[in-house]
mmCIF file of C-alpha atoms in Angstrom:
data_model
loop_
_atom_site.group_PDB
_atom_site.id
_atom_site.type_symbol
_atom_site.label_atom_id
_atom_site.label_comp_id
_atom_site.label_asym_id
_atom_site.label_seq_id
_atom_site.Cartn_x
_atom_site.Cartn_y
_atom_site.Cartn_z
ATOM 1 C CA UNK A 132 0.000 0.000 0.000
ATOM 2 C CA UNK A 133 1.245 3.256 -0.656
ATOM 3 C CA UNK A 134 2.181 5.794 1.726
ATOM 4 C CA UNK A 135 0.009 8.799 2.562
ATOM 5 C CA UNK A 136 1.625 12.064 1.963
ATOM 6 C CA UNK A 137 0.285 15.458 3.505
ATOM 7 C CA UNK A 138 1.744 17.876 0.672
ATOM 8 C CA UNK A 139 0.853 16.262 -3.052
ATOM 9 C CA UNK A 140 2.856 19.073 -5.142
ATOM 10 C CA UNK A 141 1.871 19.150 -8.970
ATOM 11 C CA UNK A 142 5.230 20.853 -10.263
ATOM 12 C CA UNK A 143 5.000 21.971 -13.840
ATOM 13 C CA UNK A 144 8.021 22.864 -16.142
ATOM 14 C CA UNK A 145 11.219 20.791 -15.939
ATOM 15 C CA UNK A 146 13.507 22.899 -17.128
ATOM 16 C CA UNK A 147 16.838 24.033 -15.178
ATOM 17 C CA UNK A 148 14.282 25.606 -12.250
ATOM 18 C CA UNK A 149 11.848 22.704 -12.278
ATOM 19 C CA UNK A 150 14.216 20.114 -11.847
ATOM 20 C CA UNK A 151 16.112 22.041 -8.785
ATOM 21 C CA UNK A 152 12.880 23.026 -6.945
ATOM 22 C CA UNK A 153 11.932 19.269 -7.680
ATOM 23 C CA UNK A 154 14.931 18.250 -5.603
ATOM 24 C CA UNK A 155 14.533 20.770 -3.153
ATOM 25 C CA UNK A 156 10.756 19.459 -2.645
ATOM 26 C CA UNK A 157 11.856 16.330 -1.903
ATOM 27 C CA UNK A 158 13.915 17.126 1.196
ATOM 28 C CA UNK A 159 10.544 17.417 2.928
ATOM 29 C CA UNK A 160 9.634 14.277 3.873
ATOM 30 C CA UNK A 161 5.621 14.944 3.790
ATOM 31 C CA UNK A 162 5.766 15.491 0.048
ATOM 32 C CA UNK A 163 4.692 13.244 -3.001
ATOM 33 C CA UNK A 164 5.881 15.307 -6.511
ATOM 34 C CA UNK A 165 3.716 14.481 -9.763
ATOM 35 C CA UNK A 166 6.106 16.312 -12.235
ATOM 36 C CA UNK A 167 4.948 17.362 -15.637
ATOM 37 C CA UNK A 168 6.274 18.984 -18.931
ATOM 38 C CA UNK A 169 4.918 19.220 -22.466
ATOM 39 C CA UNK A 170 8.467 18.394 -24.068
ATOM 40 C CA UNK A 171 8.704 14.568 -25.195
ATOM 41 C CA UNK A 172 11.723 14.263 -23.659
ATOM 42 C CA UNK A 173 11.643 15.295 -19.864
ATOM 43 C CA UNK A 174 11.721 12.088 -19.047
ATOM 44 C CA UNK A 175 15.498 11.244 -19.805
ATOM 45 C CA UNK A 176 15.873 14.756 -18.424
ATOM 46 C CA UNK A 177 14.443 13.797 -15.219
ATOM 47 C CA UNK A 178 16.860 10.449 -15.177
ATOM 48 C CA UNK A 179 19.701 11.960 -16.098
ATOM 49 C CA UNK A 180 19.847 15.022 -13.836
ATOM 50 C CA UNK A 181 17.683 15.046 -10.845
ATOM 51 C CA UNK A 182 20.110 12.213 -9.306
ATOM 52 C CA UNK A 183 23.216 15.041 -9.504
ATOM 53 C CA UNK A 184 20.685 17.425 -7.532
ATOM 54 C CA UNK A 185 19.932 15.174 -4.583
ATOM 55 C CA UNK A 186 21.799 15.065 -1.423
ATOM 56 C CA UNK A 187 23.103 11.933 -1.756
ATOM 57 C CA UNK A 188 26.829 10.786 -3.211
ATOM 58 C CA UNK A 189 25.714 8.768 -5.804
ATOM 59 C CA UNK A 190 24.525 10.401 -9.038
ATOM 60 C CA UNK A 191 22.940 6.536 -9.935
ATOM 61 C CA UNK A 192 19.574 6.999 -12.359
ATOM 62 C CA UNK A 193 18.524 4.036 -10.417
ATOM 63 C CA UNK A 194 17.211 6.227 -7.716
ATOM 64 C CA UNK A 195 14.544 7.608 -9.895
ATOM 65 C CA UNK A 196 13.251 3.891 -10.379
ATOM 66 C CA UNK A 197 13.343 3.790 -6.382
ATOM 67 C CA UNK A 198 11.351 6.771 -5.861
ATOM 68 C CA UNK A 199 8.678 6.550 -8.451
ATOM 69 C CA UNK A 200 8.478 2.841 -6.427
ATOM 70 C CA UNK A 201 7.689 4.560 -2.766
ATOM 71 C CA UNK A 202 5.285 6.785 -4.423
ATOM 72 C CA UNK A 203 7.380 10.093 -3.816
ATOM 73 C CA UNK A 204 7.319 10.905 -7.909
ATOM 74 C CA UNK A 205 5.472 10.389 -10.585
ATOM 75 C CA UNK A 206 6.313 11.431 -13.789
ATOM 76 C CA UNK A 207 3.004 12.583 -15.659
ATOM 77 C CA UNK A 208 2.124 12.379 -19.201
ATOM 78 C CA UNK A 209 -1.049 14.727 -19.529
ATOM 79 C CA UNK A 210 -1.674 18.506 -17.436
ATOM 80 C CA UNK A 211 -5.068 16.818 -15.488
ATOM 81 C CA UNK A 212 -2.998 13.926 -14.761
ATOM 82 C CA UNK A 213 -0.473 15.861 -13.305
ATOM 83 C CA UNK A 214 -2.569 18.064 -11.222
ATOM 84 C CA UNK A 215 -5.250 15.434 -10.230
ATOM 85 C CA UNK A 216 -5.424 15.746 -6.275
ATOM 86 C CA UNK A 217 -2.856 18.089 -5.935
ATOM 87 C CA UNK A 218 -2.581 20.186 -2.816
ATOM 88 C CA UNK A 219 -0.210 22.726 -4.332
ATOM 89 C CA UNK A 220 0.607 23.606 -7.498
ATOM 90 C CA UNK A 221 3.984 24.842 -8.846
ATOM 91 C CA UNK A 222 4.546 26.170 -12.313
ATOM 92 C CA UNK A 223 7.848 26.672 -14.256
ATOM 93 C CA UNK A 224 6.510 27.705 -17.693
ATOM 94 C CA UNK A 225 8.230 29.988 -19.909
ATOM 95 C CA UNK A 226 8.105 33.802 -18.933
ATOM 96 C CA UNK A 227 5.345 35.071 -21.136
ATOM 97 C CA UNK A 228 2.451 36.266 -19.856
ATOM 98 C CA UNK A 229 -0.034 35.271 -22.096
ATOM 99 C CA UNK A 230 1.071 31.282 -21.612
ATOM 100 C CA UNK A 231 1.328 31.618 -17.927
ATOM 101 C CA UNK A 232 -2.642 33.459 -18.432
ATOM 102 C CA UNK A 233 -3.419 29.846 -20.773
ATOM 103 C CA UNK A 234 -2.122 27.851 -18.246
ATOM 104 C CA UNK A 235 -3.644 29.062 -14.833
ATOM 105 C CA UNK A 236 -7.082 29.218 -17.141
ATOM 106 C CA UNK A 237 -7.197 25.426 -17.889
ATOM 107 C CA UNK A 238 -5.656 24.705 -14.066
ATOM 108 C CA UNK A 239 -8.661 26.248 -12.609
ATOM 109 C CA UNK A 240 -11.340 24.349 -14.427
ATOM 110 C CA UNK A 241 -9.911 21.060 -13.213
ATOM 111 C CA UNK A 242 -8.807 21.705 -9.623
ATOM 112 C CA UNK A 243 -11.293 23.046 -6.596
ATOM 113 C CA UNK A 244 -10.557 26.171 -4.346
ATOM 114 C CA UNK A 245 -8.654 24.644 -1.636
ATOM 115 C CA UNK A 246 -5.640 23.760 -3.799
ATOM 116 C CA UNK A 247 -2.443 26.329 -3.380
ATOM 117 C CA UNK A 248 -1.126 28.055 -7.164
ATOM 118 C CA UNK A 249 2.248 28.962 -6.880
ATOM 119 C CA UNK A 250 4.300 30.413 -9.530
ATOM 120 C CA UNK A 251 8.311 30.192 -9.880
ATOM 121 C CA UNK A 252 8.051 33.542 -12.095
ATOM 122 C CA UNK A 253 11.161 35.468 -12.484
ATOM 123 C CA UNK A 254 9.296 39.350 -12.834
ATOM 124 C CA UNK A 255 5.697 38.246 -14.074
ATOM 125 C CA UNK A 256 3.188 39.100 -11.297
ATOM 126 C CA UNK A 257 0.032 37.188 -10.030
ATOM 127 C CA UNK A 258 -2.264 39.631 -10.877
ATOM 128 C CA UNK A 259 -1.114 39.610 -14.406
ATOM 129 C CA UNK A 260 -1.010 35.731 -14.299
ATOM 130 C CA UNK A 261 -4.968 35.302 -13.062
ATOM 131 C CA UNK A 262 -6.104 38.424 -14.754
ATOM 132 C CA UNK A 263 -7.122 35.756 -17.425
ATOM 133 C CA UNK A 264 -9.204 33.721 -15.105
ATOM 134 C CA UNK A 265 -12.854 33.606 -13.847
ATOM 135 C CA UNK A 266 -13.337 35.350 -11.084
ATOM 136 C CA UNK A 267 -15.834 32.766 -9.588
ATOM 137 C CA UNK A 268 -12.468 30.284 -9.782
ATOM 138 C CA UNK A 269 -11.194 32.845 -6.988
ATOM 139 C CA UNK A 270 -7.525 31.805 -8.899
ATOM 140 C CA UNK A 271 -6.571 35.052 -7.721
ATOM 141 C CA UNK A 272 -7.199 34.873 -4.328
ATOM 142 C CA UNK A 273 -4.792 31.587 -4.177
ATOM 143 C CA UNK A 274 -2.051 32.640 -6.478
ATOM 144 C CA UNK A 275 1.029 33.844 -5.533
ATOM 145 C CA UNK A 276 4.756 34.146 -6.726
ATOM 146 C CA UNK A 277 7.285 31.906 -5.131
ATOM 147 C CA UNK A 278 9.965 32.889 -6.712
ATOM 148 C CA UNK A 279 13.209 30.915 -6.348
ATOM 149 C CA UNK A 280 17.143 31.936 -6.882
ATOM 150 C CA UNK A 281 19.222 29.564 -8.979
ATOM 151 C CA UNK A 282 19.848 27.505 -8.115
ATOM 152 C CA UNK A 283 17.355 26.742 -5.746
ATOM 153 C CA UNK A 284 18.189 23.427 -4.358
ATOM 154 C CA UNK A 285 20.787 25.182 -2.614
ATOM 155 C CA UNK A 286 20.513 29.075 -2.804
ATOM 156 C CA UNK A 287 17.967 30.103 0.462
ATOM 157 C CA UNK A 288 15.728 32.572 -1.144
ATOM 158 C CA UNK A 289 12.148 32.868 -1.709
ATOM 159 C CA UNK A 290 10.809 35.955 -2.906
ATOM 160 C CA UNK A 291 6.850 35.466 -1.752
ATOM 161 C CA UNK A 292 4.576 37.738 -3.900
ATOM 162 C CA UNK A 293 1.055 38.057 -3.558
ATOM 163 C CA UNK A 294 -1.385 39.799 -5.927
ATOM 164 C CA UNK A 295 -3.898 42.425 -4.404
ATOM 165 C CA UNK A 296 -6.424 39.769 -4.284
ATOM 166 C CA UNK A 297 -4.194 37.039 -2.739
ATOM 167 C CA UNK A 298 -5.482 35.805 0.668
ATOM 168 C CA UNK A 299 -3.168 36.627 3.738
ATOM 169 C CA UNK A 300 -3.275 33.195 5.027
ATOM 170 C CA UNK A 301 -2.125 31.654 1.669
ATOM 171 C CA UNK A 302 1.137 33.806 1.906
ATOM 172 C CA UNK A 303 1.367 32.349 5.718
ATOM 173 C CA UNK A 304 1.576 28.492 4.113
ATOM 174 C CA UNK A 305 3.527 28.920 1.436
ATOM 175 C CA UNK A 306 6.001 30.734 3.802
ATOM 176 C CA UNK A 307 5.676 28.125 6.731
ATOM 177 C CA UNK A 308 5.910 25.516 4.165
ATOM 178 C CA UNK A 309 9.686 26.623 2.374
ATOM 179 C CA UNK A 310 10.750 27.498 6.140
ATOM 180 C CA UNK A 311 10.457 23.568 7.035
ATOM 181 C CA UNK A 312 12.375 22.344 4.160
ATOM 182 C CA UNK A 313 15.746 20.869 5.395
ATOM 183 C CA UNK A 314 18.457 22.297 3.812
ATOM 184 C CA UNK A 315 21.131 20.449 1.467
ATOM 185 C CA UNK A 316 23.110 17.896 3.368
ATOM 186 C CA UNK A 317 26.451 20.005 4.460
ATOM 187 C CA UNK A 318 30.043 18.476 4.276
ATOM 188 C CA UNK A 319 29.340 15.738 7.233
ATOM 189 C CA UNK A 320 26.958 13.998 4.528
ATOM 190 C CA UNK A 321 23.577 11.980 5.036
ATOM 191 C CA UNK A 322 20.473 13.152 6.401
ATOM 192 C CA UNK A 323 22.054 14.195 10.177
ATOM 193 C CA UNK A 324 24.445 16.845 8.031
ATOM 194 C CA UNK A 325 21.247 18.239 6.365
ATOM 195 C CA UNK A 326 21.054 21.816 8.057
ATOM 196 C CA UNK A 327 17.398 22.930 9.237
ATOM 197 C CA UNK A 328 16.025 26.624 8.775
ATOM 198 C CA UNK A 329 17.983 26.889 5.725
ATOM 199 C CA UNK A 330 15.327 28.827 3.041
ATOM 200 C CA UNK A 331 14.473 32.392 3.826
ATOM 201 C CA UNK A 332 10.969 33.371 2.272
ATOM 202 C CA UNK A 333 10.744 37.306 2.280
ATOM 203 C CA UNK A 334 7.456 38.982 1.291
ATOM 204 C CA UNK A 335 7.064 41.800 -1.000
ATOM 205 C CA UNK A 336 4.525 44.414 0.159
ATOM 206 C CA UNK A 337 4.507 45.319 -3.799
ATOM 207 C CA UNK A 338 3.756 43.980 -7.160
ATOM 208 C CA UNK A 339 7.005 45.266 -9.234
ATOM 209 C CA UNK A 340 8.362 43.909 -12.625
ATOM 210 C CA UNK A 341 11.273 41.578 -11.808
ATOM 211 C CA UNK A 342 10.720 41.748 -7.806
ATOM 212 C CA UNK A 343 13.459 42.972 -6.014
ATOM 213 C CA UNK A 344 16.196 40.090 -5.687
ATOM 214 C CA UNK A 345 16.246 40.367 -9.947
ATOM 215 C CA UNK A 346 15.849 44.684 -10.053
ATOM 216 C CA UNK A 347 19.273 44.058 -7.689
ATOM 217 C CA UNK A 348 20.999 41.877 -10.013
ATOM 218 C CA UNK A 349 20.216 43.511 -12.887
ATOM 219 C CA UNK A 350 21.096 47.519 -11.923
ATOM 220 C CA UNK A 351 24.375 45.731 -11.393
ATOM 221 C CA UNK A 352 24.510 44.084 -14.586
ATOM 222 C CA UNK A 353 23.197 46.713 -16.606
ATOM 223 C CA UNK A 354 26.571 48.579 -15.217
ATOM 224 C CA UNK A 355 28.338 46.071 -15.512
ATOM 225 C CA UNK A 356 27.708 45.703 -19.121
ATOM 226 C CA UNK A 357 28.079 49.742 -19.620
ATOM 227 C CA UNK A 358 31.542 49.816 -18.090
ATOM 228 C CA UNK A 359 33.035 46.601 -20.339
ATOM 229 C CA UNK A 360 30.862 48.053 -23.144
ATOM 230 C CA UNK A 361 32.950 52.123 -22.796
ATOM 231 C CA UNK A 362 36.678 50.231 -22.296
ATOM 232 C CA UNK A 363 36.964 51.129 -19.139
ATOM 233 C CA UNK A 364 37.607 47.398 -17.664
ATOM 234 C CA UNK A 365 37.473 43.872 -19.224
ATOM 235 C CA UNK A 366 34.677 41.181 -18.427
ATOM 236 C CA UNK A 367 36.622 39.407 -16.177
ATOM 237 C CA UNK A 368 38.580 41.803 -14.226
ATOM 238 C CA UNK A 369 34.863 43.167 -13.433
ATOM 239 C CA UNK A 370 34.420 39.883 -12.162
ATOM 240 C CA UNK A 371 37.043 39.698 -10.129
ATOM 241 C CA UNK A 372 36.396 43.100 -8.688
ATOM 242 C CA UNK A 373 32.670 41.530 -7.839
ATOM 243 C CA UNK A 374 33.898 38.873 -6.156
ATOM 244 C CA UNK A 375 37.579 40.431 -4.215
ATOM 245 C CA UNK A 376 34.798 43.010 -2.766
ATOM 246 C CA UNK A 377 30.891 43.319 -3.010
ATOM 247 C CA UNK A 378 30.938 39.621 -3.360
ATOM 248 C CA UNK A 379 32.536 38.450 0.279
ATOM 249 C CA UNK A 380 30.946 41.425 2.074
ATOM 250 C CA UNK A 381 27.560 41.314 0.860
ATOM 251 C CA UNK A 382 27.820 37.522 1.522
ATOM 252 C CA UNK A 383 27.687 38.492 5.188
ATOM 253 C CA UNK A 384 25.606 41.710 5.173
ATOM 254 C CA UNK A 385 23.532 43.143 2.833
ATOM 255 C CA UNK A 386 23.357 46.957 0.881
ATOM 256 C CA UNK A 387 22.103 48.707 4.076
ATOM 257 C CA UNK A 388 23.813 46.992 6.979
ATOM 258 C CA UNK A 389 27.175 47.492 5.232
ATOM 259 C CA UNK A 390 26.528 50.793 4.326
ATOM 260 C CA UNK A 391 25.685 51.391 7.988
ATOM 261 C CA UNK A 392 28.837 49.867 8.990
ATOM 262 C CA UNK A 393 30.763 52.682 6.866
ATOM 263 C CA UNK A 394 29.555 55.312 8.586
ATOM 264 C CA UNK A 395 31.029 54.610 11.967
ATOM 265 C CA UNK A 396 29.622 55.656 14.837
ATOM 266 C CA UNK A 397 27.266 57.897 13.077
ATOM 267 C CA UNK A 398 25.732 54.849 10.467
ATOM 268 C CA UNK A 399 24.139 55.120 7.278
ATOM 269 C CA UNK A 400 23.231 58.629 7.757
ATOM 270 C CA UNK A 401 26.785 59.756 7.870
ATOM 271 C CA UNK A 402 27.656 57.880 5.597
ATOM 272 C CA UNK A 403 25.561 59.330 2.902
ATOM 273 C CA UNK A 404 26.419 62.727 3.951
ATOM 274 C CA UNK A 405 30.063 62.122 3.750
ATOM 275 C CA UNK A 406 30.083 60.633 0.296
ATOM 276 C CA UNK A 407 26.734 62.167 -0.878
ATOM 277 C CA UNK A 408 28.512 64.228 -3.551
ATOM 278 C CA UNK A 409 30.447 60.822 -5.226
ATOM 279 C CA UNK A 410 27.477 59.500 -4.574
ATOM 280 C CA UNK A 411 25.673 61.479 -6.793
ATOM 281 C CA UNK A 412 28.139 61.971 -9.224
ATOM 282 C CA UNK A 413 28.270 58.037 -10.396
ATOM 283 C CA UNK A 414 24.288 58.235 -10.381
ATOM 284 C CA UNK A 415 23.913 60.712 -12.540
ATOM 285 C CA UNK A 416 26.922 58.876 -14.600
ATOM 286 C CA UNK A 417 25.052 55.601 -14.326
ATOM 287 C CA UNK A 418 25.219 53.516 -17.939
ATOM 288 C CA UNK A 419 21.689 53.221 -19.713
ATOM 289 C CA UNK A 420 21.249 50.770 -22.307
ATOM 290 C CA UNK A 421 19.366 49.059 -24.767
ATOM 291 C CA UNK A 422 19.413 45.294 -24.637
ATOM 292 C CA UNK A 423 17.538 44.805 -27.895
ATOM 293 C CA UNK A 424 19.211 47.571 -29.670
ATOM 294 C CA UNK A 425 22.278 47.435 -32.127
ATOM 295 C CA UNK A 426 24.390 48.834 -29.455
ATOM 296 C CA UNK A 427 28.609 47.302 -30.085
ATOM 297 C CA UNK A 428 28.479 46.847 -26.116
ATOM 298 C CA UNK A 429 26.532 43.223 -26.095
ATOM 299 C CA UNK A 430 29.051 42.013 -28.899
ATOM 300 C CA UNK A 431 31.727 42.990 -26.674
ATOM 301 C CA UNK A 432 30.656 41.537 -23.378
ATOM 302 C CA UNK A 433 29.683 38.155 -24.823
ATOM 303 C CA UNK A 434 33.071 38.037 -26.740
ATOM 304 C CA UNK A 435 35.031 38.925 -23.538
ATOM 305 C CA UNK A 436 32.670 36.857 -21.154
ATOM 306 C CA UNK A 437 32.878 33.249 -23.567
ATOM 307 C CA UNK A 438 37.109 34.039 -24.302
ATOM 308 C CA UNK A 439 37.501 34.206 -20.309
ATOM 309 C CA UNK A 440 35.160 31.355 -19.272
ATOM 310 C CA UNK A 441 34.555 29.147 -22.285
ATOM 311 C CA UNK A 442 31.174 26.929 -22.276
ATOM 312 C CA UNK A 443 29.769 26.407 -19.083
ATOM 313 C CA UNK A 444 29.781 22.515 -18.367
ATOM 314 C CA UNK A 445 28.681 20.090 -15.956
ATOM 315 C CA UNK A 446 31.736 20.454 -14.048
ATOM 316 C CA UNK A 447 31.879 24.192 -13.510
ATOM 317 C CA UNK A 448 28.258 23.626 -12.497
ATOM 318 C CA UNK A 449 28.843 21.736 -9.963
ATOM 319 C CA UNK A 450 32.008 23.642 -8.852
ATOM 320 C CA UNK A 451 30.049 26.697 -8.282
ATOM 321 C CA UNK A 452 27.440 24.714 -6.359
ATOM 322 C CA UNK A 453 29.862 23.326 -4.276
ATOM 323 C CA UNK A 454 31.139 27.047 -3.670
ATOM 324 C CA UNK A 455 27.665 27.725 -3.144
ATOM 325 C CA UNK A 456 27.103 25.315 -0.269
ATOM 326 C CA UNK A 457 30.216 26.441 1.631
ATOM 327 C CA UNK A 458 28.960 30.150 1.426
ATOM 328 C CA UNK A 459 25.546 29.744 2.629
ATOM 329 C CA UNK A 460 27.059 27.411 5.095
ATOM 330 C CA UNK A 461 29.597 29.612 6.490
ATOM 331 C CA UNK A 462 26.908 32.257 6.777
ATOM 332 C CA UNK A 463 25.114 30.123 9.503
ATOM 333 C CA UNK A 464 28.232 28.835 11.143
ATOM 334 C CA UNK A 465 29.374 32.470 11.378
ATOM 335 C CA UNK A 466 26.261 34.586 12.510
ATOM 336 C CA UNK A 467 23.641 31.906 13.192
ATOM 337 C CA UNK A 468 20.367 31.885 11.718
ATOM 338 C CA UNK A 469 19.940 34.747 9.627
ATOM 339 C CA UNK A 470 16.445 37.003 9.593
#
């Protein structure tokens, strides 16, 4: 007889993000995944990478067989099938809006109103997403943006979104729910090295295009971009700028705290009256570009970014996870469990 499992997660989309969150759901020992994904062949993607995502040191296929046999996955052939009884829904779909409008419209005729819609969306809001739906579906009051980093097996984020219409209490469960997920097993190995409280869901009191962990990322790559673009450094001395400064001290506090830290005794505030006129000089300098234009910067950056790194394999992949584990690791170790 199979076993009973409190959380039955419908995740949609296998892609890079599908197949990390898929691994990060099953840390949670509660959980049963039905994955699904309109390409013909997820399947061999499923086998041949979801065993180098799981906490375990063997990267055997046959461990796909073994959990399909305990009933923790199933792999799903059809969208009903895949969402038939499912307590939460997770989608991973392409970032258009009016496929992510399609999809939520066909979800809602086949599931009832207690079941939790959760999108992985990287800047497309819920209220864009349902604005598709009937309202009598009340799809809008139960969808909401979960929005992972990458990779998010390992990286703690969760940027929680609701839409104006999303219920309170279904932003309380989905942030109670990635809160209990075990983190990835640390160097001592096996489920006692797993380390607890290790995702951080934050809530955004807005709707904004991109959210704010992206909006970050991007203002820096957009300058990024502009100074390799004007000459004025190469791709990957910028990198190693990133990561010989903003990288280790934003690793251990973020844009305000360390800003407050540079103003001595007098904190942020001083500090932005001390270097207010820099300050202002480099924004008003600030790079502003075109990513779709014909602009000779994006031929430089990806000529200077593949020459320094070359094609990014399997090996540096999991060389920068294993980077990434240490880091978020060392965070705890360091300050304890962060806010």
């Amino acid at each position: 007889m199979a076993a009973e499992y409190p959380h039955k997660i419908a995740l949609l989309g296998l892609g890079t993000i599908g197949l990390s969150m898929l691994a990060m759901h099953l840390r949670r020992p509660d959980t049963s995944i039905t994955v699904y994904d309109p390409r013909p062949d997820y399947e061999s993607q499923v086998r041949s990478t979801l065993p180098t995502l799981l906490d375990s040191s063997s990267s055997d296929p046959s461990i796909v067989d073994h959990l399909i046999a305990t009933s923790r996955l199933k792999l799903a052939t059809l969208l009903p099938e895949a969402i038939q009884g499912a307590t939460i829904i997770q989608e991973q779909s392409p970032e258009i809006t009016v496929s992510k409008q399609s999809l939520w419209k066909e979800i809602s005729t086949l599931t009832g109103p207690d079941t939790h819609l959760w999108s992985s969306s990287s800047g497309i809001a819920a209220s864009a997403q349902a604005a598709s739906c009937e309202a009598e579906r009340r799809v809008a009051e139960r969808l909401l943006v979960a929005h992972p980093f990458n990779p998010p097996h390992l990286m703690p984020l969760v940027e929680v979104v609701p839409g104006p219409e999303t219920k309170p209490e279904r932003v309380e469960f989905v942030k109670a729910y990635f809160r209990d997920i075990p983190g990835p097993a640390t160097s001592s190995g096996g489920s006692e090295g797993q380390s607890a409280s290790h995702y951080r869901p934050v809530t955004l009191h807005k709707e904004v295009p991109g959210f704010v962990g992206n909006r970050l990322a991007f203002a820096l790559l957009r300058e990024a971009c502009h100074l390799v673009g004007e000459g004025v450094v190469s791709a990957q001395d910028l990198d190693s700028i990133v990561t010989a400064s903003l990288g280790p001290r934003w690793a251990g506090s973020g844009v305000f705290e360390s800003y407050h830290a540079g103003g001595g005794e007098g904190g942020i505030d001083a500090f932005l009256q001390k270097l207010s006129p820099t300050i202002q000089d480099v924004w008003g300098d600030l790079g502003q570009l075109d990513i779709e234009g014909q602009q000779g910067w994006r031929d430089v950056v990806v000529k200077q970014t593949e020459e320094a790194y070359g094609p990014y394999t399997k090996q540096t992949r999991k060389k920068k996870e294993e980077m990434l584990r240490e880091v978020v690791e060392l965070q705890k170790k360091k300050w304890g469990e962060l806010p």
